[in-house]
XYZ file of C-alpha atoms in Angstrom:
453
model
C -1.528 24.861 -6.146
C -0.178 28.322 -7.052
C 2.108 28.081 -4.046
C 3.558 24.795 -5.354
C 4.066 26.324 -8.808
C 5.856 29.306 -7.228
C 8.084 26.933 -5.262
C 9.034 25.152 -8.494
C 9.746 28.454 -10.281
C 11.949 29.582 -7.390
C 13.702 26.190 -7.147
C 17.400 25.468 -7.579
C 18.612 24.392 -11.023
C 19.930 20.845 -10.855
C 20.150 17.688 -12.957
C 18.152 14.616 -12.012
C 21.331 12.623 -11.354
C 22.600 15.373 -9.038
C 19.349 15.172 -7.097
C 19.622 11.363 -6.825
C 23.167 11.680 -5.486
C 22.054 14.315 -2.973
C 19.197 12.117 -1.685
C 21.639 9.233 -1.288
C 24.325 11.241 0.522
C 21.937 13.086 2.832
C 19.946 9.914 3.631
C 23.127 8.052 4.526
C 24.320 10.846 6.805
C 20.910 11.211 8.476
C 20.644 7.485 9.233
C 23.985 7.714 11.015
C 23.383 10.986 12.839
C 19.939 9.907 14.083
C 21.290 6.464 15.078
C 18.741 4.534 13.028
C 19.919 0.932 13.003
C 18.463 -2.207 11.439
C 18.468 -5.301 13.659
C 18.289 -8.500 11.534
C 16.753 -10.340 14.496
C 13.772 -7.982 14.635
C 11.078 -7.199 12.075
C 8.879 -4.931 14.179
C 10.944 -2.453 16.210
C 9.442 -1.862 19.640
C 11.470 1.348 20.016
C 9.007 4.221 19.518
C 11.857 6.650 19.988
C 13.631 5.262 16.917
C 10.379 5.575 14.945
C 10.334 9.236 15.942
C 13.932 9.630 14.800
C 13.011 8.177 11.407
C 10.337 10.888 11.071
C 12.786 13.631 12.059
C 15.307 12.300 9.533
C 12.635 12.284 6.787
C 11.723 15.909 7.553
C 15.410 16.805 7.329
C 15.722 14.899 4.044
C 13.053 17.123 2.461
C 14.840 20.223 3.738
C 18.371 19.177 2.809
C 17.840 17.094 -0.381
C 14.494 18.451 -1.567
C 11.900 17.357 -4.123
C 12.847 17.419 -7.809
C 10.608 18.770 -10.590
C 11.219 16.625 -13.677
C 10.051 19.145 -16.288
C 11.476 22.279 -14.668
C 14.760 20.532 -13.786
C 14.686 22.342 -10.458
C 14.962 21.193 -6.870
C 12.559 22.400 -4.182
C 14.101 22.474 -0.708
C 11.202 22.264 1.751
C 11.787 24.076 5.065
C 11.194 22.048 8.205
C 8.578 24.555 9.377
C 6.515 24.060 6.207
C 6.532 20.271 6.634
C 5.484 20.572 10.281
C 2.622 22.930 9.343
C 1.509 20.441 6.694
C 1.450 17.655 9.293
C -0.630 19.818 11.631
C -3.061 20.492 8.767
C -3.342 16.861 7.557
C -6.697 15.094 7.375
C -7.813 13.720 10.745
C -10.671 11.699 9.271
C -11.920 10.414 5.932
C -15.377 9.350 4.761
C -15.433 6.762 2.007
C -18.329 4.931 0.397
C -21.941 5.960 0.706
C -25.218 4.644 2.133
C -24.932 1.346 4.006
C -21.309 1.009 2.946
C -20.141 4.373 4.251
C -17.005 4.045 6.349
C -15.432 6.668 8.638
C -11.668 6.404 8.975
C -10.112 8.309 11.892
C -6.509 9.358 12.406
C -5.297 8.440 15.872
C -2.174 7.033 17.459
C -3.623 3.625 18.374
C -1.028 1.073 17.304
C -3.330 -1.930 17.311
C -6.505 -0.615 15.729
C -8.428 -2.571 13.112
C -7.450 -1.175 9.701
C -9.832 -0.559 6.842
C -9.609 -3.523 4.457
C -9.317 -2.420 0.825
C -9.594 -5.816 -0.833
C -8.998 -6.430 -4.488
C -6.550 -7.565 -7.160
C -4.800 -4.203 -6.757
C -3.447 -3.727 -10.304
C -2.976 -7.434 -10.978
C -4.129 -8.349 -14.509
C -7.641 -9.736 -14.958
C -9.253 -10.551 -18.316
C -12.684 -9.090 -19.256
C -14.507 -12.428 -18.877
C -13.316 -12.786 -15.269
C -13.394 -9.117 -14.275
C -16.882 -9.029 -12.761
C -16.763 -12.482 -11.087
C -13.386 -11.799 -9.456
C -14.455 -8.410 -8.089
C -17.738 -9.906 -6.850
C -15.686 -12.369 -4.800
C -14.285 -9.419 -2.821
C -17.563 -7.499 -2.484
C -19.192 -10.605 -0.976
C -17.321 -10.166 2.314
C -18.637 -7.443 4.608
C -15.238 -7.095 6.268
C -13.904 -5.859 2.921
C -14.665 -2.136 3.151
C -13.450 -0.953 -0.274
C -12.263 -2.352 -3.601
C -8.832 -1.839 -5.209
C -9.508 -2.959 -8.817
C -7.532 -5.085 -11.241
C -5.749 -3.961 -14.365
C -8.136 -4.743 -17.233
C -6.032 -7.164 -19.274
C -7.084 -6.417 -22.854
C -4.825 -6.476 -25.930
C -3.113 -4.522 -27.253
C -1.697 -3.434 -23.901
C 0.495 -0.657 -25.331
C -2.518 1.175 -26.723
C -3.853 1.586 -23.186
C -1.027 3.779 -21.963
C -2.208 7.021 -23.574
C -5.076 8.546 -25.495
C -8.641 7.370 -26.149
C -7.881 3.671 -25.563
C -6.708 4.480 -22.059
C -9.878 6.443 -21.338
C -12.152 3.798 -22.858
C -10.647 0.905 -20.895
C -10.502 2.906 -17.659
C -14.214 3.718 -17.903
C -14.987 0.115 -18.798
C -13.132 -1.086 -15.708
C -15.065 1.318 -13.460
C -18.375 0.105 -14.899
C -17.388 -3.548 -14.357
C -16.409 -2.964 -10.722
C -19.575 -0.970 -10.029
C -21.653 -3.786 -11.524
C -19.810 -6.386 -9.443
C -20.521 -4.446 -6.238
C -24.176 -3.937 -7.183
C -24.641 -7.658 -7.856
C -23.524 -8.331 -4.282
C -25.932 -5.735 -2.862
C -23.188 -3.167 -2.210
C -23.627 -0.538 -4.948
C -22.247 2.276 -2.791
C -19.030 0.739 -1.489
C -15.857 2.682 -2.186
C -13.819 1.758 -5.237
C -10.390 3.057 -6.227
C -9.465 4.388 -9.652
C -8.591 1.526 -12.019
C -4.801 1.196 -12.242
C -2.354 2.137 -14.970
C -4.091 5.322 -16.092
C -1.071 7.184 -17.396
C -2.929 9.742 -19.489
C -3.958 12.701 -17.253
C -6.928 13.431 -19.534
C -8.272 9.909 -18.959
C -7.619 10.165 -15.217
C -9.471 13.467 -14.929
C -12.372 12.172 -17.010
C -12.800 9.033 -14.898
C -12.642 11.139 -11.730
C -15.783 13.056 -12.670
C -18.055 12.702 -9.596
C -20.990 11.939 -11.934
C -19.130 8.822 -13.053
C -17.240 7.724 -9.963
C -19.013 8.719 -6.751
C -17.763 11.189 -4.157
C -17.369 8.211 -1.827
C -14.825 6.664 -4.191
C -11.061 7.181 -4.091
C -8.875 8.507 -6.877
C -5.250 7.397 -7.044
C -2.009 8.759 -8.368
C 1.084 6.560 -8.641
C 3.690 9.326 -8.602
C 7.349 9.358 -9.457
C 9.447 8.073 -6.585
C 12.865 9.133 -5.272
C 11.315 12.453 -4.170
C 10.350 13.663 -7.639
C 7.229 15.285 -9.083
C 5.755 15.867 -12.560
C 3.361 18.439 -13.995
C 0.887 15.675 -14.944
C 0.628 14.639 -11.293
C 0.002 18.214 -10.195
C -2.695 18.695 -12.867
C -4.554 15.637 -11.637
C -4.260 16.759 -8.008
C -5.696 20.173 -8.847
C -8.715 18.557 -10.536
C -9.341 16.217 -7.586
C -9.274 19.128 -5.166
C -11.648 21.228 -7.271
C -14.187 18.371 -7.550
C -13.942 17.473 -3.852
C -12.669 13.972 -4.626
C -10.797 11.825 -2.132
C -7.411 10.863 -3.539
C -4.429 8.871 -2.415
C -0.774 8.907 -3.350
C 0.685 5.414 -3.940
C 4.365 5.592 -4.890
C 5.887 2.208 -5.693
C 8.935 2.907 -3.562
C 11.938 0.715 -4.290
C 15.430 0.433 -2.874
C 17.217 2.231 -5.695
C 20.122 4.415 -6.668
C 19.217 6.816 -3.853
C 19.272 4.131 -1.134
C 21.352 1.052 -0.427
C 20.540 0.336 3.216
C 17.293 -0.438 5.060
C 17.848 2.612 7.254
C 18.010 4.923 4.222
C 15.000 3.162 2.720
C 12.896 3.700 5.872
C 13.728 7.416 5.843
C 12.842 7.695 2.157
C 9.487 5.903 2.617
C 8.482 8.420 5.297
C 9.784 11.298 3.161
C 7.496 10.106 0.335
C 4.578 10.136 2.805
C 5.507 13.687 3.767
C 5.761 14.653 0.075
C 2.205 13.368 -0.385
C 1.103 15.872 2.264
C 3.268 18.912 1.496
C 3.075 18.746 -2.316
C -0.056 16.709 -3.101
C -2.279 17.289 -0.055
C -3.383 13.667 -0.465
C -6.211 12.183 1.608
C -4.108 9.061 2.228
C -0.415 8.252 1.775
C 0.138 4.667 0.637
C 3.370 2.725 0.887
C 4.008 0.033 -1.668
C 7.475 -1.531 -1.227
C 6.931 -3.413 -4.475
C 8.940 -6.148 -6.143
C 10.900 -7.062 -3.035
C 14.198 -8.756 -3.780
C 14.147 -12.107 -1.921
C 17.656 -11.415 -0.664
C 16.488 -8.141 0.924
C 13.086 -9.436 2.024
C 13.391 -8.872 5.770
C 15.264 -5.589 5.363
C 12.550 -4.194 3.086
C 9.745 -5.238 5.427
C 11.598 -3.821 8.448
C 11.956 -0.487 6.655
C 8.274 -0.448 5.722
C 7.149 -1.406 9.239
C 9.246 1.207 11.055
C 8.167 3.817 8.493
C 4.556 2.907 9.299
C 5.256 3.288 13.017
C 6.971 6.653 12.437
C 3.884 8.017 10.664
C 1.351 6.434 13.040
C 3.003 7.208 16.371
C 3.351 10.855 15.440
C -0.080 11.159 13.755
C 1.472 12.481 10.543
C -1.343 11.502 8.163
C -3.737 8.735 7.224
C -1.674 5.941 5.702
C -2.157 2.669 3.887
C 0.016 -0.241 2.799
C -0.246 -2.738 -0.033
C 0.224 -6.378 1.008
C 2.282 -7.791 -1.856
C 3.095 -11.507 -2.182
C 5.361 -13.756 -4.234
C 2.970 -16.744 -4.184
C -0.487 -17.128 -5.707
C -4.045 -17.903 -4.540
C -4.980 -21.148 -2.804
C -1.461 -21.744 -1.458
C -0.167 -21.898 2.085
C 2.747 -19.698 1.086
C 0.571 -16.773 0.006
C -1.478 -16.991 3.193
C 1.611 -16.977 5.384
C 3.032 -14.043 3.389
C -0.253 -12.169 3.802
C -0.384 -12.975 7.519
C 3.163 -11.734 8.191
C 2.625 -8.394 6.480
C -0.825 -7.947 8.018
C 0.407 -8.586 11.555
C 3.369 -6.248 11.038
C 1.349 -3.372 9.626
C -1.404 -3.661 12.255
C 1.162 -3.734 15.083
C 2.740 -0.562 13.679
C -0.572 1.321 13.369
C -1.450 1.249 9.650
C -4.882 2.720 8.786
C -5.614 0.812 5.538
C -4.475 -2.554 4.196
C -4.896 -3.109 0.479
C -4.765 -6.354 -1.512
C -3.449 -8.894 -0.943
C -1.596 -8.956 -4.275
C -0.669 -12.389 -5.618
C 2.378 -13.366 -7.733
C 3.779 -9.822 -7.489
C 0.801 -8.764 -9.623
C 2.122 -10.552 -12.698
C -0.178 -13.526 -13.426
C -3.621 -12.971 -15.062
C -6.747 -14.031 -13.150
C -4.775 -15.052 -10.032
C -6.873 -13.057 -7.569
C -9.587 -14.201 -5.151
C -11.782 -12.551 -2.529
C -11.155 -15.190 0.127
C -7.569 -13.938 0.433
C -8.842 -10.460 1.400
C -11.267 -12.016 3.901
C -8.337 -13.972 5.349
C -6.352 -10.716 5.604
C -9.235 -9.134 7.530
C -9.397 -12.086 9.935
C -5.666 -11.909 10.620
C -5.892 -8.132 11.081
C -8.545 -8.584 13.794
C -6.344 -11.156 15.507
C -3.300 -8.865 15.284
C -5.090 -6.048 17.134
C -4.716 -8.143 20.305
C -0.940 -8.554 20.047
C 1.799 -6.433 21.565
C 4.642 -5.365 19.297
C 6.881 -7.994 20.882
C 4.296 -10.752 20.382
C 3.652 -9.559 16.822
C 7.384 -9.632 16.070
C 7.750 -13.161 17.452
C 4.789 -14.335 15.371
C 6.108 -12.659 12.199
C 9.481 -14.382 12.491
C 7.754 -17.757 12.898
C 5.522 -17.056 9.897
C 8.591 -16.148 7.839
C 10.125 -19.528 8.663
C 7.088 -21.193 7.098
C 7.930 -19.978 3.581
C 11.421 -18.429 3.478
C 12.876 -21.399 1.563
C 10.353 -20.830 -1.254
C 11.046 -17.164 -1.949
C 13.287 -17.945 -4.919
C 10.706 -20.343 -6.410
C 7.279 -19.387 -5.004
C 4.090 -21.406 -5.406
C 2.232 -19.929 -8.370
C -1.190 -20.987 -7.058
C -4.470 -21.418 -8.921
C -6.542 -19.335 -11.296
C -9.778 -17.882 -9.947
C -11.767 -20.422 -11.973
C -9.825 -23.240 -10.258
C -10.303 -22.070 -6.674
C -13.832 -20.598 -7.004
C -17.161 -21.687 -8.435
C -17.615 -19.001 -11.083
C -21.406 -19.359 -11.072
C -22.066 -19.052 -7.341
C -18.922 -16.989 -6.650
C -18.074 -19.260 -3.722
C -14.605 -20.640 -2.867
C -13.953 -24.347 -3.317
C -13.807 -26.683 -0.327
C -10.056 -27.037 -0.893
C -9.597 -23.277 -0.586
C -11.735 -23.071 2.559
C -9.950 -26.005 4.169
C -6.570 -24.426 3.413
C -7.656 -21.185 5.077
C -8.781 -23.077 8.188
C -5.498 -25.000 8.290
C -3.349 -21.850 8.131
C -5.454 -19.948 10.673
C -5.273 -22.933 13.029
C -1.497 -23.055 12.612
C -1.195 -19.331 13.397
C -3.179 -19.803 16.611
C -0.967 -22.742 17.567
C 2.196 -20.699 17.009
C 0.873 -18.076 19.404
C -0.227 -20.644 22.010
C 3.179 -22.343 21.877
C 4.928 -19.007 22.412
C 2.702 -18.165 25.381
C 3.422 -21.552 26.937
C 7.190 -21.096 26.494
C 7.019 -17.643 28.079
C 5.179 -19.037 31.101
C 7.830 -21.731 31.554
C 10.584 -19.091 31.464
């Protein structure tokens, strides 16, 4: 940590807008010089060499554009050698959970391995009365290896951003999730820090190993566009000193520093590298949130090739959040989940989190069966080549592309689950079977066409 502080103190004075412009200009030039090109006919690039070029461009971006300290108003230019040493020193394995629910996650270059399934509402709002039942619905499935909790939707929301209210509600959320897991006979499964903890005091308090276990995972949602804050660094220092696992989950968006999918892919990988060089995170998560329907395929392409760049070169353990426009108990959400799952598995992602419904905006629209469905599709995707996975993804996209501007909102948990038994309704189960059957048929049809050719 002292080394990071020294780097900030020795940084170059610069305004935030100057840094944004530098990231944009350098990213644009790197995409051209490394010949990184988006093909609108392909979602999952089979070119491992291009994935490697994306990584090289991201390393150069850190060296040439740097990481900006918000409070110090200084830019840290990170030498290529330092980034490469950080990659060599990244975690090669991670233990999460305890007892019967302990899970060992290994870093390797297998592109089609089964990812860890971190099921849960993943920051979607859930009211107190539904908080335990909804999280129980995820813990019920043994192929859900960890829980990514909901945002505890309690008024007044503004009071939860800072101070004692933030701490109180964060602790309450942890207790609810722990109780939900215990009720399903899984008291030791890994849970992630409840979302939206903006107060570093609350975050540090919740991270006490006597409250959350050492098998649990802390989370920071850092500033994006290659920026850092002192609050983030304070939290990181505490996590290291207590031996806590922690992940960095920037909600990376196409923004003022990017206007092409090629630039966006480079920036996603650069954020992963920042999580290693600056934060020393156990896991780097990508969360291409709030996708613009008009840029849907471009954003997914960027996220997929960024995943391949990190996986193929064994940069670090990485995760991805599966984020959907539609809601639970709809064909659209299942097809959205399936496309992203197949893409991330084909590109070598280590952890899949979610799936998130309705862009995380509708209260109580989360259900465990969707995470179980994601796990089933992930197992199926491990058997596909990149070419087969790409063909399947494009077919899945055709199933819902016309609804992106007006997605199916879906059903509340209480409408698609029996809240007493915590079991999905027959309608929900039948829908899952229908979509899975359709996915198998798509694949069989493709295989038949290939044999004819």
